Amino acid sequence: DGATAVDLGSGPGPQSLALARLGFTTVHAVDTSAALLAELTEHARRSGAARAIRTHQADIRGALPHLAAPGSVAAVVCMGDTLPHLPHRADVRELIAQAAEALRPGGSFVATFRDLTTALHGPDRFLPVRSTADRILTCFLDYADGDTVQVHDLLYTRRNGAWHFASSSYPKLRLAPQWVAEQCAAAGLAVRHDTAGPRGLRTLHAVRSAG
């Protein structure tokens, strides 16, 4: 029916491509990385979805009002672990409010995010992320306060027979599922589905009320 969807924090576009395959005729893919959006554009070209997908290099905060008129979008998705990467809880609250404003009655907001509210201790703070023959990524967590956790990535890569080490660090929000659900309700979204998956990854589906 000419439905529009918005993918916030699209990365290389697995969700954007899936939305196009589901029949959305316009999919706005928003990400700050030009490289990942270029990768998405190539994937869309190869899969025949290029006509549906429109890429936007932008901060997901504040993007929705510029992409869609109020009440015009059938679906807004924010997948992966994007929400906890926002700087402040107020940013999460505002993003949900903008999604509710953009959605048409009955439209869906779908988000996944990792529940980091329960602090890990000792060796449990070290988490294997990904491992191949030439790449090993591990992270460990520091719980600085009740609102954030500092994530430290430890990356080993093998090149020309030698292993090389690199590290990085960044904060993530500790978002309680109940708090996220409350922000949806406050914005006029009815939570229909909220479940826990592997390693604390939550999946939330909320629908814009008809009123």
PDB file of N, CA and C in Angstrom, residues 81-88 141-145 147-153 168-175:
ATOM      1  N   ASP A  81      22.052  -2.948  18.981  1.00  0.00           N
ATOM      2  CA  ASP A  81      22.152  -2.411  20.347  1.00  0.00           C
ATOM      3  C   ASP A  81      22.284  -0.896  20.259  1.00  0.00           C
ATOM      4  N   THR A  82      21.480  -0.288  19.384  1.00  0.00           N
ATOM      5  CA  THR A  82      21.614   1.142  19.089  1.00  0.00           C
ATOM      6  C   THR A  82      21.186   2.018  20.254  1.00  0.00           C
ATOM      7  N   LEU A  83      20.048   1.714  20.874  1.00  0.00           N
ATOM      8  CA  LEU A  83      19.532   2.581  21.932  1.00  0.00           C
ATOM      9  C   LEU A  83      20.541   2.817  23.061  1.00  0.00           C
ATOM     10  N   PRO A  84      21.216   1.780  23.582  1.00  0.00           N
ATOM     11  CA  PRO A  84      22.174   2.028  24.661  1.00  0.00           C
ATOM     12  C   PRO A  84      23.387   2.859  24.253  1.00  0.00           C
ATOM     13  N   HIS A  85      23.622   3.019  22.945  1.00  0.00           N
ATOM     14  CA  HIS A  85      24.740   3.844  22.494  1.00  0.00           C
ATOM     15  C   HIS A  85      24.411   5.333  22.498  1.00  0.00           C
ATOM     16  N   LEU A  86      23.150   5.694  22.685  1.00  0.00           N
ATOM     17  CA  LEU A  86      22.812   7.110  22.772  1.00  0.00           C
ATOM     18  C   LEU A  86      23.419   7.697  24.045  1.00  0.00           C
ATOM     19  N   PRO A  87      23.779   8.986  24.009  1.00  0.00           N
ATOM     20  CA  PRO A  87      24.523   9.545  25.143  1.00  0.00           C
ATOM     21  C   PRO A  87      23.748   9.608  26.457  1.00  0.00           C
ATOM     22  N   HIS A  88      22.444   9.902  26.385  1.00  0.00           N
ATOM     23  CA  HIS A  88      21.677  10.153  27.604  1.00  0.00           C
ATOM     24  C   HIS A  88      20.303   9.481  27.538  1.00  0.00           C
ATOM     25  N   LEU A 141      33.545  -5.239  30.948  1.00  0.00           N
ATOM     26  CA  LEU A 141      32.632  -4.182  31.365  1.00  0.00           C
ATOM     27  C   LEU A 141      33.053  -3.596  32.704  1.00  0.00           C
ATOM     28  N   ASP A 142      32.996  -2.255  32.772  1.00  0.00           N
ATOM     29  CA  ASP A 142      33.180  -1.527  34.027  1.00  0.00           C
ATOM     30  C   ASP A 142      31.881  -0.789  34.335  1.00  0.00           C
ATOM     31  N   TYR A 143      31.335  -1.013  35.512  1.00  0.00           N
ATOM     32  CA  TYR A 143      30.077  -0.373  35.888  1.00  0.00           C
ATOM     33  C   TYR A 143      30.390   0.889  36.679  1.00  0.00           C
ATOM     34  N   ALA A 144      30.441   2.008  35.948  1.00  0.00           N
ATOM     35  CA  ALA A 144      30.858   3.262  36.561  1.00  0.00           C
ATOM     36  C   ALA A 144      29.793   3.812  37.495  1.00  0.00           C
ATOM     37  N   ASP A 145      28.520   3.730  37.090  1.00  0.00           N
ATOM     38  CA  ASP A 145      27.431   4.262  37.905  1.00  0.00           C
ATOM     39  C   ASP A 145      26.153   3.533  37.526  1.00  0.00           C
ATOM     40  N   ASP A 147      23.734   4.533  35.718  1.00  0.00           N
ATOM     41  CA  ASP A 147      23.187   4.864  34.402  1.00  0.00           C
ATOM     42  C   ASP A 147      24.002   4.320  33.237  1.00  0.00           C
ATOM     43  N   THR A 148      25.306   4.119  33.441  1.00  0.00           N
ATOM     44  CA  THR A 148      26.156   3.735  32.313  1.00  0.00           C
ATOM     45  C   THR A 148      27.106   2.608  32.690  1.00  0.00           C
ATOM     46  N   VAL A 149      27.571   1.923  31.658  1.00  0.00           N
ATOM     47  CA  VAL A 149      28.629   0.934  31.792  1.00  0.00           C
ATOM     48  C   VAL A 149      29.683   1.281  30.746  1.00  0.00           C
ATOM     49  N   GLN A 150      30.942   1.179  31.131  1.00  0.00           N
ATOM     50  CA  GLN A 150      32.033   1.429  30.192  1.00  0.00           C
ATOM     51  C   GLN A 150      32.437   0.108  29.561  1.00  0.00           C
ATOM     52  N   VAL A 151      32.354   0.043  28.238  1.00  0.00           N
ATOM     53  CA  VAL A 151      32.680  -1.172  27.501  1.00  0.00           C
ATOM     54  C   VAL A 151      34.083  -1.044  26.920  1.00  0.00           C
ATOM     55  N   HIS A 152      34.927  -2.008  27.190  1.00  0.00           N
ATOM     56  CA  HIS A 152      36.291  -2.026  26.668  1.00  0.00           C
ATOM     57  C   HIS A 152      36.404  -3.174  25.671  1.00  0.00           C
ATOM     58  N   ASP A 153      36.706  -2.855  24.420  1.00  0.00           N
ATOM     59  CA  ASP A 153      36.882  -3.873  23.383  1.00  0.00           C
ATOM     60  C   ASP A 153      38.359  -4.222  23.244  1.00  0.00           C
ATOM     61  N   SER A 168      39.714  -0.371  22.445  1.00  0.00           N
ATOM     62  CA  SER A 168      38.896   0.839  22.417  1.00  0.00           C
ATOM     63  C   SER A 168      37.926   0.780  23.585  1.00  0.00           C
ATOM     64  N   SER A 169      37.328   1.927  23.903  1.00  0.00           N
ATOM     65  CA  SER A 169      36.433   2.001  25.048  1.00  0.00           C
ATOM     66  C   SER A 169      35.330   3.011  24.766  1.00  0.00           C
ATOM     67  N   TYR A 170      34.141   2.712  25.253  1.00  0.00           N
ATOM     68  CA  TYR A 170      33.012   3.612  25.024  1.00  0.00           C
ATOM     69  C   TYR A 170      31.938   3.328  26.080  1.00  0.00           C
ATOM     70  N   PRO A 171      31.111   4.319  26.392  1.00  0.00           N
ATOM     71  CA  PRO A 171      30.035   4.116  27.369  1.00  0.00           C
ATOM     72  C   PRO A 171      28.769   3.605  26.707  1.00  0.00           C
ATOM     73  N   LYS A 172      27.982   2.869  27.470  1.00  0.00           N
ATOM     74  CA  LYS A 172      26.647   2.459  27.035  1.00  0.00           C
ATOM     75  C   LYS A 172      25.664   2.679  28.179  1.00  0.00           C
ATOM     76  N   LEU A 173      24.437   3.018  27.812  1.00  0.00           N
ATOM     77  CA  LEU A 173      23.399   3.229  28.812  1.00  0.00           C
ATOM     78  C   LEU A 173      22.907   1.900  29.371  1.00  0.00           C
ATOM     79  N   ARG A 174      22.605   1.909  30.642  1.00  0.00           N
ATOM     80  CA  ARG A 174      22.011   0.737  31.283  1.00  0.00           C
ATOM     81  C   ARG A 174      20.493   0.948  31.304  1.00  0.00           C
ATOM     82  N   LEU A 175      19.830   0.441  30.277  1.00  0.00           N
ATOM     83  CA  LEU A 175      18.397   0.671  30.098  1.00  0.00           C
ATOM     84  C   LEU A 175      17.604  -0.519  30.634  1.00  0.00           C
TER      85      LEU A 175
END
